[in-house]
Amino acid sequence: MSGDGPEHTAAGLPRRPRGRLAWMDRGNARAKLVVMLVASVAVLGAACGRADTGSDAAHSATSTTRLLEGVPAPDPVTPDGVAFAALREIYSWQPAAETQGASLSRARKFLGPSLIRMLDAAPTAVETPKSTLQWADWAREGAHVEAFTFASGEKPPTLSDPNVQQFKIGIEQTVVYPNGRKEPLPPATVIATVVRTPDGWRLDAFR
């Protein structure tokens, strides 16, 4: 056979030129590299997306209630302002200096006729928040309890009397120790009933 003609394999089939085969190998290698790079970028992008999503989820999972502390408190002469102020006072405790239920007396200026009557007649009959045996422990350790009140997302029952309003209010309490340690207590939600009196709006019931 002449040197210009194609070489043949043992089976008699024409053999492809070596130069073309090497070019194809290099082309395939480059193609594979491009595919691998594209795949790597896609994986990195997906991973970053998941990381960002996780970060957002972590931020959204953080309670936003305490962020409301920076918002000015409602005017205490308005119906909702009276409810917030009264409940904040009632749920703020000084175990080392007070007995349980004393916070209701501190909130007297915010109270309506029903609560005033119950407070003056028999303080123990008033429905006040209890702290069970922890009260003695807090008193011994010199701790106090701070309360933070905020509007609940749930709407209270609608009333037809314009002189009576109800609000659903969330309450967060934090035990603060002398060394600065803070211990959050389980949150609570109450329905506050506010009535119009000659002296303005007053908290008349909460449950």
Backbone as a ProteinNet text record, in pm:
[ID]
protein_1_A
[PRIMARY]
MSGDGPEHTAAGLPRRPRGRLAWMDRGNARAKLVVMLVASVAVLGAACGRADTGSDAAHSATSTTRLLEGVPAPDPVTPDGVAFAALREIYSWQPAAETQGASLSRARKFLGPSLIRMLDAAPTAVETPKSTLQWADWAREGAHVEAFTFASGEKPPTLSDPNVQQFKIGIEQTVVYPNGRKEPLPPATVIATVVRTPDGWRLDAFR
[TERTIARY]
85.4	0	87.6	40.5	119.7	110.2	216.2	215.2	105.7	52.2	-53.4	-188.9	-205.1	-335.9	-362.1	-485.7	-519.8	-469.1	-425.1	-384.1	-506.7	-487.3	-598.6	-566.9	-673.3	-657.5	-645.1	-619.9	-607.6	-736.7	-849.5	-978.3	-1008.7	-917.9	-939.4	-1015.8	-1045.4	-1119.3	-1022.4	-1061.6	-970	-946.3	-819.9	-784.2	-787.4	-847.8	-856.6	-718.2	-688.7	-558.3	-533.6	-408.5	-373.6	-396.5	-365.6	-382.4	-526.2	-620.1	-761.7	-806.3	-757.3	-796.2	-746.6	-623.4	-568.8	-647.6	-685	-764.5	-899.1	-961.8	-1091.5	-1077.5	-966.7	-946.1	-932.7	-854.4	-839.8	-972.9	-1050.6	-1181.4	-1274.7	-1273.9	-1359.8	-1317.2	-1186.1	-1136.8	-1182	-1171.3	-1216	-1366.2	-1440.4	-1586.5	-1621.2	-1551	-1577.9	-1543.3	-1431.3	-1391.5	-1495.4	-1548.5	-1652.2	-1775.1	-1813.8	-1931.8	-1909.2	-1788.7	-1758.7	-1760.4	-1706.5	-1706.9	-1848.2	-1931	-2070.9	-2142.8	-2119.1	-2183.7	-2138.3	-2008.5	-1955.5	-2018.2	-2030.5	-2092.5	-2236.9	-2307.7	-2447.9	-2459.5	-2370.2	-2373.6	-2343.4	-2239.5	-2206.5	-2322.7	-2387.3	-2500.4	-2613	-2641.2	-2748.2	-2712.8	-2583.7	-2540.6	-2552.9	-2510.7	-2522.6	-2668.1	-2752.5	-2894.9	-2951.3	-2908.3	-2956.3	-2903.6	-2778.3	-2720	-2792.8	-2822.3	-2894	-3030.9	-3098.1	-3232.2	-3227	-3125.3	-3112.3	-3089.8	-3008.3	-2982.8	-3109.7	-3188.1	-3314.8	-3408	-3409.8	-3497.8	-3457.7	-3325	-3278.7	-3322.9	-3313.3	-3355	-3505.5	-3583.3	-3727.9	-3772.6	-3693.4	-3730.3	-3707.9	-3624.4	-3599.2	-3725.1	-3760.3	-3880.1	-3867	-3973.5	-3972.1	-4045	-4097.7	-4174.2	-4090.7	-3967.4	-3883.5	-3844.4	-3850.7	-3819.4	-3921.5	-4040	-4144.8	-4114.8	-4016.9	-3985.1	-3937.2	-3882.6	-3835.8	-3947.3	-4067.3	-4182.2	-4242.6	-4273.4	-4333.5	-4459.8	-4476	-4593.8	-4718.3	-4834.3	-4958	-4985.6	-5054	-5089.8	-5175.5	-5134.4	-5209.7	-5348.7	-5388.4	-5524.6	-5618.7	-5564.4	-5648	-5689.1	-5795.2	-5839.6	-5731.3	-5664.8	-5561.6	-5438.8	-5406.9	-5293.2	-5311.8	-5433	-5463	-5445.7	-5493.7	-5481.5	-5335.4	-5253.6	-5111.2	-5041.6	-5066.2	-4999.2	-5040.3	-5168.6	-5217.8	-5161	-5165	-5116.1	-4964.8	-4893.9	-4748.5	-4716.5	-4794.4	-4774.1	-4812.9	-4922.5	-4972.2	-4877.7	-4815.9	-4728.5	-4581	-4551.5	-4415.2	-4409.2	-4316.8	-4314.1	-4182.5	-4192.9	-4076.7	-4081.6	-4048.2	-4062.6	-3989.2	-3874.9	-3798.2	-3862.9	-3951.7	-4010.4	-4162.2	-4226.1	-4372.4	-4421.7	-4547.8	-4614	-4683.1	-4718.3	-4787.2	-4922.3	-4954.4	-5078.8	-5062.7	-4948.9	-4928.2	-4921.4	-4883	-4871.6	-5007.1	-5114.9	-5247.7	-5275.7	-5231	-5248.2	-5166.3	-5047.2	-4963.9	-5032	-5114.2	-5181.8	-5316.7	-5345	-5477.9	-5524.1	-5433.3	-5474.2	-5526	-5494.8	-5541.8	-5668.2	-5716.6	-5824.2	-5962.6	-6058.3	-6197.8	-6273.7	-6401.9	-6482.1	-6490.2	-6500.1	-6511.8	-6386.5	-6269.7	-6145	-6118	-6155.1	-6136	-6219.5	-6345	-6431.7	-6373.8	-6328.9	-6272.6	-6142.8	-6063.8	-5936.9	-5960.3	-6058.2	-6085.6	-6157.9	-6242.9	-6320.6	-6235.3	-6167.1	-6087.2	-5981.2	-5862.6	-5756.3	-5729.9	-5747.3	-5718.7	-5820.6	-5935.6	-6039.1	-6015.6	-5922.8	-5897.2	-5814	-5848.6	-5773.8	-5641.3	-5536.7	-5404.7	-5310.7	-5208.8	-5114	-5035.1	-5024	-4952.3	-4817	-4721.1	-4588.4	-4544.5	-4640.4	-4618.9	-4495.1	-4420	-4307.4	-4188.4	-4188.2	-4075.3	-4063.9	-4173.9	-4173.1	-4070.9	-4071.5	-3977.9	-3833.2	-3812	-3677.1	-3628.1	-3714.5	-3676.2	-3646.9	-3730.8	-3710.4	-3576	-3543.5	-3417.3	-3296.5	-3310.8	-3199.2	-3198.3	-3296.5	-3300.4	-3338.2	-3410.7	-3450.3	-3582.3	-3602.9	-3731.3	-3779.2	-3907.9	-3968.4	-4016.2	-3962.9	-4003.7	-4108.3	-4206.2	-4313.1	-4311.9	-4345.2	-4356.5	-4488.6	-4573.2	-4705.2	-4710.1	-4784.2	-4794.5	-4928	-4971.5	-5099.7	-5089.2	-5186.5	-5190	-5246.4	-5205.5	-5256.3	-5400.4	-5450.8	-5588.6	-5683	-5799.1	-5895.8	-5987.3	-6014.9	-6107.5	-6251.8	-6346	-6487.2	-6530.2	-6618.9	-6670.8	-6784.6	-6780.3	-6882.6	-6967	-7092.7	-7183.4	-7184.7	-7141.9	-7142.3	-7022.3	-7045.2	-6933	-6847.7	-6899.5	-6825.7	-6743.6	-6743.7	-6667.2	-6587.4	-6460.2	-6375.9	-6291.2	-6260.5	-6177.4	-6056.3	-5945.8	-5821.8	-5757	-5702.9	-5627	-5480.1	-5419.4	-5283.7	-5188.1	-5073.3	-4968.2	-4878.9	-4828.7	-4743.8	-4620	-4504.9	-4378.5	-4318.1	-4269.7	-4206.5	-4062.9	-3974.9	-3833.8	-3786.8	-3732	-3674.1	-3532.8	-3503.7	-3372.4	-3304.1	-3187.7	-3112.4	-3009.1	-2964.7	-2868.4	-2739.9	-2698.6	-2574.9	-2596.2	-2718.2	-2746.8	-2805	-2809.4	-2865.8	-3015.8	-3063.9	-3206.1	-3266.6	-3387.3	-3456.4	-3598.5	-3629	-3764	-3864.3	-3982.7	-4091.9	-4184.6	-4266.4	-4360.7	-4451.7	-4470.8	-4557.2	-4703.1	-4779.8	-4923.4	-5001.3	-5127.8	-5218.6	-5346.2	-5389.2	-5510.5	-5604.6	-5732.1	-5831.9	-5859.3	-5828	-5846	-5974.6	-6055.5	-6178.7	-6159.5	-6179.5	-6159.2	-6293.2	-6322.1	-6450.3	-6424.6	-6523.2	-6513.8	-6572.1	-6495.4	-6539.6	-6532.2	-6585.5	-6573.2	-6428.5	-6336	-6194.8	-6119.2	-6191.3	-6127.2	-6138.6	-6068.5	-6072.3	-5993.2	-6049.6	-5985.8	-5999.2	-5898.4	-5903.1	-5999.8	-6103.5	-6205.4	-6203.1	-6134.1	-6123.9	-6015.2	-5957.4	-5862.8	-5863.3	-5854.9	-5859.3	-5777.8
-119.9	0	122.9	233.6	355.5	427.8	511.3	585.3	687.9	731.9	833.1	774.6	647.3	586.4	562.6	544	520.1	386.5	385.8	258	176.8	46.2	-43.3	-121.6	-157.2	-243.5	-385.2	-473	-614.9	-667.9	-607.2	-654.1	-595.9	-513.6	-456.9	-327.5	-268.5	-143.8	-27.2	83.5	198	257.8	295.2	354.9	507.7	576	723.3	782.4	893.1	958.3	990.1	977.4	1001	1147.7	1241.1	1382.6	1415.4	1363.2	1390.1	1330.8	1213.9	1148.9	1229.5	1279.7	1360.3	1489.8	1551.8	1675.9	1651.9	1537.1	1504.7	1478.7	1412.8	1386.2	1517.3	1611.9	1740.6	1815.6	1805.1	1871.6	1813.2	1679.7	1615.4	1653.9	1663.4	1699.6	1840.5	1932.8	2069.3	2073.6	1997.6	1994.5	1943.5	1837.4	1782.3	1883.6	1957.8	2058.1	2167.8	2212.4	2315.7	2266.7	2141.8	2085.2	2079.3	2037	2028.2	2164.6	2267.6	2402.1	2455.2	2434.7	2479.6	2411.1	2278.3	2203.3	2254.3	2286.2	2335.7	2469.2	2559.4	2688.9	2671	2578.4	2554.8	2503.1	2412.4	2357.4	2465.4	2549.3	2657.5	2755.7	2786.9	2878.9	2824.3	2694.6	2632.3	2632	2603.1	2600.1	2737	2840.8	2977.1	3013.2	2970	2998.8	2936.3	2809	2742.7	2811.6	2855.9	2923.2	3053.1	3129.5	3254.8	3228.8	3125.3	3093.1	3055.7	2977.8	2939.2	3059	3154.8	3275.6	3355.3	3368.9	3441	3371.3	3236.6	3160.8	3182	3187.7	3208.1	3344	3447.6	3581.2	3585.1	3520	3524.1	3443.1	3340.1	3258.2	3334	3438.9	3517.3	3594.2	3588.9	3658.7	3808.6	3865.9	4009.6	4088.4	4019.2	4089.2	4194.1	4158.8	4252.1	4372.5	4358	4472.7	4584	4548.1	4647.8	4739.2	4702.2	4784.6	4923.7	4932.2	5061.5	5151.4	5095.4	5173.9	5248.4	5376.4	5451.1	5384	5381.2	5318.8	5401.1	5334.9	5409.2	5508.9	5614.5	5716.5	5653.1	5663.8	5597.6	5654.2	5758	5809.1	5748.1	5676.9	5609.8	5472.3	5412.6	5281.9	5174.7	5161.3	5058.2	5095.6	5225.9	5270.4	5239.2	5256.1	5223.7	5074.5	4993.2	4847.5	4805.6	4859.8	4825.5	4866.5	4991.1	5042.8	4966	4937.2	4866.5	4725.2	4653	4515.2	4508.9	4606.5	4609.4	4627	4710.3	4731.1	4606	4544.8	4427.6	4308.9	4295.2	4180.6	4210.6	4329.2	4360.7	4337.2	4253.9	4210.9	4245.4	4269.1	4295.7	4199.1	4072.7	3971.5	4003.2	4071.9	4101.1	4210.4	4290.6	4403.5	4395.3	4304.4	4298.5	4156.4	4148	4018.5	3995.4	3871.8	3842.5	3915.8	3974.8	4049.3	4197.6	4237.8	4379.5	4464.1	4401.5	4478	4533.2	4465.9	4515	4646.9	4657.3	4783.2	4894.1	4860	4960	5013.9	4930.3	4969.5	5036	5070.1	5119.7	5237	5328.9	5448.6	5414.4	5290.7	5249	5162.3	5131.5	5033.8	5096.4	5019.6	5060.8	5020.9	5053.2	5032	4886	4793.7	4651.9	4603.2	4630.5	4586.6	4662.3	4790.1	4867.4	4807.6	4772.5	4713.8	4582.6	4499	4370.5	4390.3	4486.4	4511.9	4561.7	4650.5	4706.1	4606.6	4522.8	4428.1	4310.6	4243.8	4126.6	4106.2	4156.8	4146.1	4004	3907.7	3768.9	3715.2	3784.5	3736.5	3781	3874.9	3926	3826.2	3810.1	3719.2	3784.5	3750	3807	3697.6	3733.5	3632.2	3573.3	3442.5	3374.5	3326.9	3323	3275.4	3155.8	3096.3	2975.6	2988.3	2880.2	2877.1	2958.9	2999.5	3077.5	3213.1	3261.7	3394.2	3399.2	3298.3	3294.3	3283.6	3206.1	3192.4	3326	3394.8	3524.4	3625.2	3623.2	3716.2	3690.2	3563.2	3527.8	3570.2	3561.6	3595	3742.1	3818.5	3961	3991.8	3900.7	3919.6	3996.2	4061.1	4124.6	4081.2	4100.4	4055.3	4176.6	4188.7	4296.9	4245.7	4328.4	4289.7	4379.1	4319.4	4392.8	4353.2	4451.9	4424.5	4472.1	4398.9	4433.7	4383.3	4442.4	4404.6	4266.3	4182.1	4049.3	4057.9	3963.5	3962.3	3915.6	3854.6	3806.1	3915.2	3920.9	4023.3	3972.8	4058	4019.8	4028.1	3981.7	3990.4	4135.7	4155	4289.1	4322.6	4442	4484.4	4596.4	4599.4	4701.6	4828	4818.7	4933.6	5023.6	5148.2	5238.6	5274.5	5250	5281.4	5163	5054.5	4935.7	4887.7	4864.9	4812	4696.7	4605.2	4492.4	4482.1	4438.4	4422.6	4290.5	4222.4	4100.8	4140.5	4121.4	4174.5	4061.9	4062.3	3966.6	4022.2	3933.2	3975	3886.8	3950.3	3879.6	3923	3826.4	3857.1	3804.3	3880.5	3842	3859.5	3753	3759.8	3816.3	3922.4	3987.2	3970.6	3906.7	3881.9	3993.1	4011.6	4119	4110.8	3990	3976.5	4002.2	4042.2	4072.5	3957	3839.3	3724.1	3743	3706.4	3720.8	3585.3	3564	3437.1	3465.1	3436.3	3461.9	3362.3	3411.3	3326.6	3296.6	3191.3	3161.4	3281.5	3319	3433.8	3403.1	3508.6	3494.5	3589.2	3558.3	3645	3663.4	3786.3	3813.5	3900.7	3890.8	3981.4	4088.3	4210.3	4321.7	4396.6	4420.3	4496.9	4635.6	4736.3	4875	4947.7	5026.1	5098.2	5248.2	5324.5	5471	5515.1	5590.8	5641.9	5794.8	5862.2	6008.2	6056.1	5970	6006.4	5959.8	5900.6	5850.7	5699.5	5641	5496	5425	5311	5235.1	5084.1	5008.2	4862.2	4807.8	4738.8	4690.7	4539.6	4468.2	4322.2	4272.8	4158.5	4092.7	3943.6	3865.3	3719.2	3651.6
0	0	0	-61.1	-66.2	67.3	94	220.5	227.7	107.2	108.1	141.5	123.7	145.4	292.5	331.2	472.3	516.2	640.2	696.2	730.6	737.8	769	893.7	965.2	1081.4	1034.5	1131.7	1096.7	1039.6	1074.4	1023.1	888.5	833.5	700.8	702.3	821.5	827.7	821.7	759.4	750.4	888	917.1	1045.9	1031.5	1132.1	1127.2	1150.6	1085.7	1103.5	1250.6	1295.1	1434.1	1472.4	1383.5	1414.1	1447.5	1371.2	1394.4	1526.7	1559.6	1684.2	1803.4	1796.1	1905.2	1919.9	1808.3	1814	1880.5	1843.9	1902.7	2051.6	2090.3	2233	2309.4	2248.9	2316.1	2322.5	2213.5	2210.8	2315.8	2324.2	2424.3	2565.1	2585.5	2718.5	2756	2654.1	2682	2707.7	2631.4	2650.2	2789	2829.9	2963.4	3071.7	3051.3	3149.1	3161.5	3044.9	3046	3120.1	3091.9	3158.5	3308.7	3350	3492.1	3558.3	3488	3543.9	3560	3456.4	3462.8	3576.7	3590.5	3697.6	3833.9	3844.8	3972.3	4009.8	3908.7	3934.7	3978.9	3913.2	3948.5	4091.1	4129.1	4264.4	4366.9	4336.1	4427.4	4442.1	4329.9	4333.3	4418.3	4401.4	4479.4	4626.7	4655.9	4795.4	4859.1	4784	4835.8	4857.7	4764.1	4777.9	4902.3	4928.3	5048.1	5172.3	5166.6	5282.5	5311.3	5203	5222.6	5279.5	5224.8	5272.6	5418.8	5454.4	5594.2	5682.6	5633.4	5711.1	5729.4	5620.5	5629.6	5726.4	5718.6	5807.1	5951.5	5974.5	6111.2	6162	6073.3	6114.5	6139	6049.9	6064.6	6184.6	6223.3	6338.1	6468.1	6464	6584.3	6621	6748.5	6793.2	6766.8	6709.1	6679.5	6787.6	6888.9	6991.7	7061.1	7099.2	7171.2	7086.2	6953.5	6867.6	6886.7	6934.5	6954.6	7072.9	7156.1	7271.4	7230.5	7109.5	7061.9	7013.5	6998.4	6952.6	7071.6	7057.5	7169.2	7220.6	7353.3	7413.9	7381.5	7369.9	7343.7	7456.1	7421.7	7519.8	7629.3	7757.5	7865.3	7890.8	7818	7834.2	7730.4	7632.5	7533.1	7586.9	7533.7	7584.8	7579.2	7463.9	7454.8	7537.3	7543.7	7623.5	7771	7820	7959.5	7984.7	7891.6	7907	7910.2	7818.4	7815.8	7945.9	7989	8108.4	8233.9	8246.5	8364.8	8372.9	8262.5	8264.2	8281	8225.6	8246.2	8394.7	8462	8605.8	8684.7	8647.3	8720.1	8706.5	8591.5	8567	8595.4	8648.9	8692.9	8844	8888.6	9028	9097.1	9228.1	9313	9431.6	9408.6	9514.8	9644	9636.2	9757	9841.5	9781.4	9853.6	9865.6	9790.9	9789.8	9812.5	9850.1	9855.2	9721.5	9694.8	9569.7	9567.1	9454	9441.4	9467.7	9520.9	9551.6	9425.5	9314.5	9189.7	9145.6	9184.5	9147.7	9218.4	9343	9416	9352.3	9302.6	9235.7	9110.4	9047.4	8922.8	8948.1	9072.7	9110.8	9025	8990.6	8914.8	8775.4	8729.2	8597.2	8605	8725.9	8742.3	8739.3	8686.8	8680	8805.4	8811.4	8932.9	8978.1	8885	8924.7	8995.5	8938.1	9000.3	9130.3	9136.5	9259.5	9372.1	9342.7	9445.3	9496.5	9404.4	9444.6	9522.8	9482.7	9549.8	9692.3	9711	9842.4	9932.8	9873.8	9954.9	10002	9910.4	9945.5	9838.7	9862.7	9761.5	9715.4	9803.8	9766	9667.3	9654	9563	9419.8	9402	9267.8	9189.4	9063	8976.4	8938	9010.7	8983.6	8936.1	8856.5	8809	8926	8929.2	9036.6	8986.9	9078.3	9040.9	9124.9	9199	9280	9368.9	9382.6	9475.3	9427.1	9301.9	9251.1	9319.5	9369.9	9432.5	9546.5	9632.2	9744.3	9694.5	9589.9	9534.1	9478.5	9406	9348.9	9459.5	9564.5	9676	9744	9764	9829.9	9745.6	9614.1	9525.5	9484.3	9531.7	9500.4	9355.9	9291.7	9151.3	9142.2	9030	9002.3	8864.7	8838.8	8712.7	8633.5	8512.7	8423.2	8325.9	8297.3	8204.5	8081.4	7970	7843.3	7780.4	7748.9	7692	7547.1	7465.9	7324.3	7270.3	7160.8	7099.9	7037.6	7066.4	7007.4	6866.8	6781.8	6644.5	6635.6	6742	6742.4	6790.8	6730.4	6767.3	6879.3	6978.1	7085.4	7036.3	7117.2	7077	7053.4	6959	6929.1	7024.5	7082.5	7177.8	7117.2	7156.7	7103.9	7189.8	7315.5	7406	7375.7	7337	7304.6	7426	7545.5	7667.6	7719.1	7645.1	7684.1	7562.6	7581.3	7473.7	7527.1	7437.5	7475.7	7382.3	7439.1	7363.4	7402.9	7304.1	7331.9	7337.5	7453.6	7478.3	7516	7450.6	7483	7592.8	7676.7	7789.3	7793.7	7794.5	7813.1	7945.9	8023.9	8151.8	8152.4	8214.1	8224.3	8367.3	8423.8	8557.9	8544	8616.7	8610.5	8746.6	8745.6	8868.7	8890.5	9015.2	9044.8	8962.9	8924.1	8845.7	8696.4	8658.4	8518.4	8440.5	8498.8	8427.6	8409.1	8291.6	8261.6	8226.2	8272.7	8249.8	8200.1	8075.3	8025.1	8082.3	8112.4	8160	8042.5	8051.3	7942.8	7915.8	7790.2	7758.6	7788.8	7803.6	7831.6	7741.9	7723.9	7647.8	7728.4	7744.2	7821.3	7739.3	7772.3	7714.8	7819.9	7785.6	7878.1	7844.1	7945.3	7928	7987.8	7905.9	7947.8	7941.4	8046.3	8051.1	8061.8	8012.3	8021.9	8156.8	8230.6	8360.6	8357.7	8461.3	8466.1	8464.1	8506.8	8509.4	8384.9	8291.1	8170.2	8158.8	8063.6	8043.4	8153.3	8199.5	8305.8	8276.4	8319.7	8306.7	8411.1	8365.2	8458.3	8476.4	8386.5	8401.1	8306.8	8342.4	8251.8	8284.6	8179.1	8198.4	8087.7
[MASK]
+++++++++++++++++++++++++++++++++++++++++++++++++++++++++++++++++++++++++++++++++++++++++++++++++++++++++++++++++++++++++++++++++++++++++++++++++++++++++++++++++++++++++++++++++++++++++++++++++++++++++++++++

